Short mmCIF file of C-alpha atoms and ligand atoms in Angstrom, two decimals:
data_model
loop_
_atom_site.label_atom_id
_atom_site.label_comp_id
_atom_site.label_asym_id
_atom_site.label_seq_id
_atom_site.Cartn_x
_atom_site.Cartn_y
_atom_site.Cartn_z
CA MET S 1 0.26 -0.29 0.02
CA THR S 2 1.67 3.25 -1.37
CA GLN S 3 0.47 6.57 -0.19
CA ALA S 4 1.61 8.94 -2.79
CA ALA S 5 3.06 12.15 -1.37
CA ASN S 6 4.84 15.26 -2.53
CA ILE S 7 8.59 14.91 -1.91
CA LEU S 8 11.05 18.26 -2.18
CA ILE S 9 14.55 17.11 -2.84
CA VAL S 10 17.16 19.83 -2.11
CA GLU S 11 20.50 18.71 -3.72
CA ASP S 12 22.92 20.32 -5.89
CA ASP S 13 24.55 17.10 -6.87
CA ALA S 14 22.79 15.93 -9.94
CA HIS S 15 23.86 12.44 -9.66
CA ILE S 16 22.54 11.96 -6.31
CA ARG S 17 19.54 14.19 -7.01
CA ARG S 18 18.58 11.32 -9.82
CA LEU S 19 19.12 8.71 -7.29
CA LEU S 20 16.91 10.41 -4.79
CA ARG S 21 14.29 11.16 -7.63
CA ALA S 22 14.22 7.46 -8.70
CA THR S 23 14.08 6.11 -5.45
CA VAL S 24 11.26 8.17 -4.12
CA GLN S 25 9.40 8.04 -7.66
CA ARG S 26 9.66 4.21 -7.51
CA ALA S 27 7.78 4.37 -4.21
CA GLY S 28 4.97 6.13 -5.99
CA HIS S 29 5.65 9.80 -4.62
CA ARG S 30 5.96 12.99 -6.79
CA VAL S 31 8.76 14.86 -6.76
CA ALA S 32 10.03 18.23 -7.09
CA GLU S 33 13.48 19.29 -7.15
CA ALA S 34 15.77 22.47 -6.13
CA ALA S 35 19.38 22.44 -6.49
CA ASP S 36 20.23 25.23 -4.32
CA ALA S 37 18.56 27.05 -1.34
CA ARG S 38 16.50 29.86 -3.33
CA ALA S 39 15.08 27.36 -5.56
CA ALA S 40 14.15 25.20 -2.59
CA LEU S 41 12.68 28.12 -0.84
CA SER S 42 10.53 29.12 -3.97
CA LEU S 43 9.23 25.49 -4.41
CA LEU S 44 8.28 25.25 -0.74
CA ASP S 45 5.13 27.48 -1.45
CA ILE S 46 4.44 26.05 -4.84
CA GLU S 47 4.63 22.62 -4.50
CA LYS S 48 3.55 22.38 -0.55
CA PRO S 49 5.85 18.97 0.04
CA ASP S 50 4.79 16.43 2.53
CA VAL S 51 8.74 15.71 2.84
CA VAL S 52 11.79 17.61 2.33
CA LEU S 53 14.84 16.12 1.80
CA LEU S 54 17.39 18.37 2.48
CA ASP S 55 21.43 18.22 1.60
CA LEU S 56 23.38 20.67 3.82
CA GLY S 57 26.07 21.26 1.11
CA LEU S 58 24.25 23.73 -1.08
CA PRO S 59 26.21 26.16 -3.26
CA ASP S 60 24.05 29.31 -2.26
CA ARG S 61 23.67 28.80 1.68
CA ASP S 62 24.52 26.37 4.21
CA GLY S 63 21.73 23.78 4.49
CA LEU S 64 21.31 24.36 8.04
CA GLU S 65 20.24 28.19 7.49
CA LEU S 66 17.60 26.51 5.62
CA ILE S 67 16.04 24.57 8.40
CA GLY S 68 14.26 27.49 10.23
CA PRO S 69 12.95 29.01 7.32
CA ILE S 70 11.61 25.63 5.97
CA ARG S 71 10.15 25.07 9.78
CA ALA S 72 8.35 28.44 9.84
CA ARG S 73 6.76 28.07 6.29
CA SER S 74 5.96 24.37 6.06
CA THR S 75 4.49 21.56 8.07
CA ALA S 76 6.54 19.22 5.82
CA THR S 77 8.88 16.48 7.45
CA LEU S 78 12.37 17.55 7.23
CA ILE S 79 14.82 14.82 6.84
CA VAL S 80 18.34 16.14 6.26
CA VAL S 81 20.57 13.87 3.86
CA SER S 82 24.17 14.95 3.92
CA ALA S 83 27.60 13.56 3.58
CA ARG S 84 28.64 15.49 6.68
CA ASP S 85 28.95 12.44 9.30
CA ASP S 86 29.33 14.92 11.96
CA SER S 87 27.44 14.14 14.96
CA GLY S 88 27.74 18.13 15.76
CA GLU S 89 25.94 18.91 12.71
CA LYS S 90 23.26 16.06 13.40
CA VAL S 91 22.57 17.95 16.47
CA ALA S 92 22.53 21.21 15.28
CA ALA S 93 20.11 19.95 12.25
CA LEU S 94 17.80 18.10 14.71
CA ASP S 95 17.78 21.25 17.22
CA LEU S 96 17.09 23.66 14.51
CA GLY S 97 13.87 21.45 13.81
CA ALA S 98 14.94 18.48 11.28
CA ASP S 99 12.78 15.93 11.89
CA ASP S 100 15.50 12.92 10.83
CA TYR S 101 18.87 12.52 9.22
CA LEU S 102 20.18 10.30 7.02
CA THR S 103 24.26 10.00 6.22
CA LYS S 104 25.61 9.76 2.52
CA PRO S 105 25.84 7.35 1.05
CA PHE S 106 22.51 6.18 2.41
CA ASP S 107 20.65 2.86 1.66
CA THR S 108 17.74 3.48 -0.44
CA GLU S 109 15.58 1.18 1.47
CA GLU S 110 16.60 3.23 4.66
CA LEU S 111 15.45 6.22 2.85
CA LEU S 112 12.11 4.75 1.81
CA ALA S 113 11.56 3.41 5.32
CA ARG S 114 12.11 6.81 7.02
CA ILE S 115 9.66 8.36 4.54
CA ARG S 116 7.07 6.02 5.31
CA THR S 117 7.63 6.74 8.79
CA ALA S 118 7.33 10.24 8.52
CA LEU S 119 3.89 10.01 6.24
CA ARG S 120 2.43 7.47 8.86
CA HIS S 121 2.96 9.91 11.78
CA GLN S 122 1.65 13.07 9.47
CA ARG S 123 -1.68 11.02 9.07
CA ALA S 124 -1.97 10.36 12.70
CA ALA S 125 -1.35 14.10 13.25
CA THR S 126 -3.98 15.33 10.96
CA GLY S 127 -6.56 12.64 11.99
CA GLY S 128 -6.58 14.94 14.93
CA GLU S 129 -5.45 12.52 17.69
CA ARG S 130 -2.10 12.60 18.91
CA PRO S 131 -1.79 9.05 19.94
CA SER S 132 -1.36 8.96 23.78
CA VAL S 133 -0.91 5.23 23.96
CA ILE S 134 1.96 3.67 22.27
CA GLU S 135 2.21 0.05 21.84
CA THR S 136 5.12 -1.90 20.27
CA GLY S 137 5.76 -5.32 20.96
CA PRO S 138 4.90 -6.30 24.78
CA ILE S 139 5.17 -2.47 25.66
CA ARG S 140 2.22 -0.14 26.20
CA ILE S 141 2.97 3.38 27.19
CA ASP S 142 -0.18 5.53 28.06
CA LEU S 143 0.76 9.08 28.19
CA ASP S 144 -2.30 10.21 29.49
CA HIS S 145 -2.47 8.02 32.70
CA ARG S 146 1.54 8.14 32.99
CA ARG S 147 1.80 4.44 32.98
CA VAL S 148 3.81 2.03 31.47
CA ALA S 149 3.22 -1.68 31.12
CA ARG S 150 5.29 -4.58 29.88
CA ASP S 151 3.38 -7.89 29.04
CA GLY S 152 0.36 -6.39 30.61
CA ALA S 153 2.19 -5.86 34.00
CA ASP S 154 2.80 -2.21 35.48
CA VAL S 155 6.31 -1.36 35.11
CA HIS S 156 7.70 0.90 37.79
CA LEU S 157 9.79 4.00 36.30
CA THR S 158 11.68 6.66 38.48
CA PRO S 159 10.07 10.12 37.52
CA LYS S 160 13.02 10.89 35.15
CA GLU S 161 12.81 7.56 33.39
CA TYR S 162 9.41 8.34 32.81
CA ALA S 163 9.79 11.57 31.56
CA VAL S 164 12.42 10.71 29.18
CA LEU S 165 10.54 7.93 27.93
CA ALA S 166 7.57 10.18 27.39
CA GLN S 167 9.68 12.53 25.55
CA LEU S 168 10.67 9.89 23.04
CA ALA S 169 7.09 8.57 22.85
CA ARG S 170 5.63 11.82 22.05
CA ARG S 171 7.88 11.67 18.96
CA PRO S 172 8.17 8.15 18.06
CA ASP S 173 10.58 7.05 15.47
CA ARG S 174 12.44 10.35 15.61
CA VAL S 175 15.72 11.22 16.68
CA ILE S 176 15.98 13.50 19.95
CA SER S 177 19.05 14.95 20.63
CA HIS S 178 20.86 14.83 24.05
CA THR S 179 20.59 18.34 24.54
CA GLN S 180 16.89 18.60 23.78
CA LEU S 181 16.14 15.61 26.04
CA LEU S 182 18.15 17.03 29.00
CA LYS S 183 16.64 20.62 28.47
CA ASP S 184 13.02 18.93 28.59
CA VAL S 185 13.66 16.69 31.55
CA TRP S 186 16.14 18.36 33.74
CA GLY S 187 16.17 21.94 32.40
CA PRO S 188 18.41 24.23 30.55
CA ALA S 189 20.82 24.23 33.17
CA HIS S 190 21.86 20.66 32.68
CA GLU S 191 21.97 20.32 28.97
CA ASP S 192 25.38 18.92 29.17
CA ARG S 193 24.76 16.37 31.67
CA VAL S 194 24.65 13.74 29.55
CA GLU S 195 25.61 10.80 32.01
CA TYR S 196 22.03 12.15 33.68
CA LEU S 197 20.56 10.81 30.49
CA ARG S 198 22.66 7.83 29.97
CA ILE S 199 21.70 6.69 33.42
CA ALA S 200 17.98 6.85 32.86
CA VAL S 201 18.29 4.94 29.66
CA ARG S 202 20.06 2.42 31.03
CA GLY S 203 17.17 1.91 33.56
CA LEU S 204 14.61 2.09 31.12
CA ARG S 205 16.25 -0.45 28.99
CA GLN S 206 16.63 -3.01 32.28
CA LYS S 207 13.18 -2.29 32.57
CA LEU S 208 11.79 -2.56 29.07
CA GLU S 209 14.29 -4.52 26.45
CA ASP S 210 14.37 -8.14 25.88
CA ASP S 211 18.24 -7.58 25.75
CA PRO S 212 19.09 -4.35 27.45
CA ALA S 213 22.36 -4.87 25.99
CA ARG S 214 21.14 -4.80 22.35
CA PRO S 215 18.27 -2.51 22.68
CA ARG S 216 15.50 -2.37 19.82
CA LEU S 217 13.08 0.33 21.82
CA ILE S 218 15.06 2.90 22.66
CA VAL S 219 17.76 3.13 20.10
CA ASN S 220 21.25 4.84 20.28
CA GLU S 221 21.89 7.77 17.39
CA LEU S 222 25.75 7.46 18.38
CA ALA S 223 26.85 10.91 19.75
CA VAL S 224 23.76 12.57 18.91
CA GLY S 225 20.59 11.50 20.64
CA TYR S 226 17.91 8.51 21.11
CA ARG S 227 15.08 7.29 19.28
CA LEU S 228 11.94 5.33 20.33
CA SER S 229 11.84 2.81 17.24
CA LEU S 230 8.58 1.47 16.53
CA ARG S 231 9.51 0.54 12.92
CA ASP S 232 9.63 -3.51 12.17
CA GLU S 233 6.44 -3.61 14.46
CA GLY S 234 3.93 -4.32 11.56
CA1 CA J 301 25.65 19.08 -1.76
#
């Protein structure tokens, strides 16, 4: 089942642009293309994309500088696709409002999976209900009642563990940076205390993961942040 969406590809490298276009069209989506920042911003209003694939190395402007303007003018899911494998830039992109990040060379199936995830969350959001109960495998997270269960049995979490899990669960399948989680849960004064976060995540994994050493629910994005992964769950 393919849900056709409008995808805006912002990429100055013609070869990569062709690859992106072919991949996205193969999945049945409509494509618009921009080779620089200026074209991207003008196409944004015309094409009303559901998803923007954004390269950071653009000829006229740094792609990072485009994230704010795109966010201000569009509700599109913004996926950065960049060759810069620099965790500082990933964090900057996410904190500026990007939803996701793929490093080139990317796997085309992975790209399509990220787009499917984006569209699924958009459908849920426009359906009005922001899901307050998230179920994945044996885990059930009830955000309204602040309850977490595993195989039907309540799991006792510390307040910080719960707060971290709730932040991740409000934006499932998206990377949330360490800085953002620390700010949201511990407050802006503690945004550098990554060790607080590590301790909370370790606790969560011990309570929620089948194999805490090989987590599948709370996934690391190395040096960037964490993602609550609902993928691979039908
Ligand atoms: Ca480029």
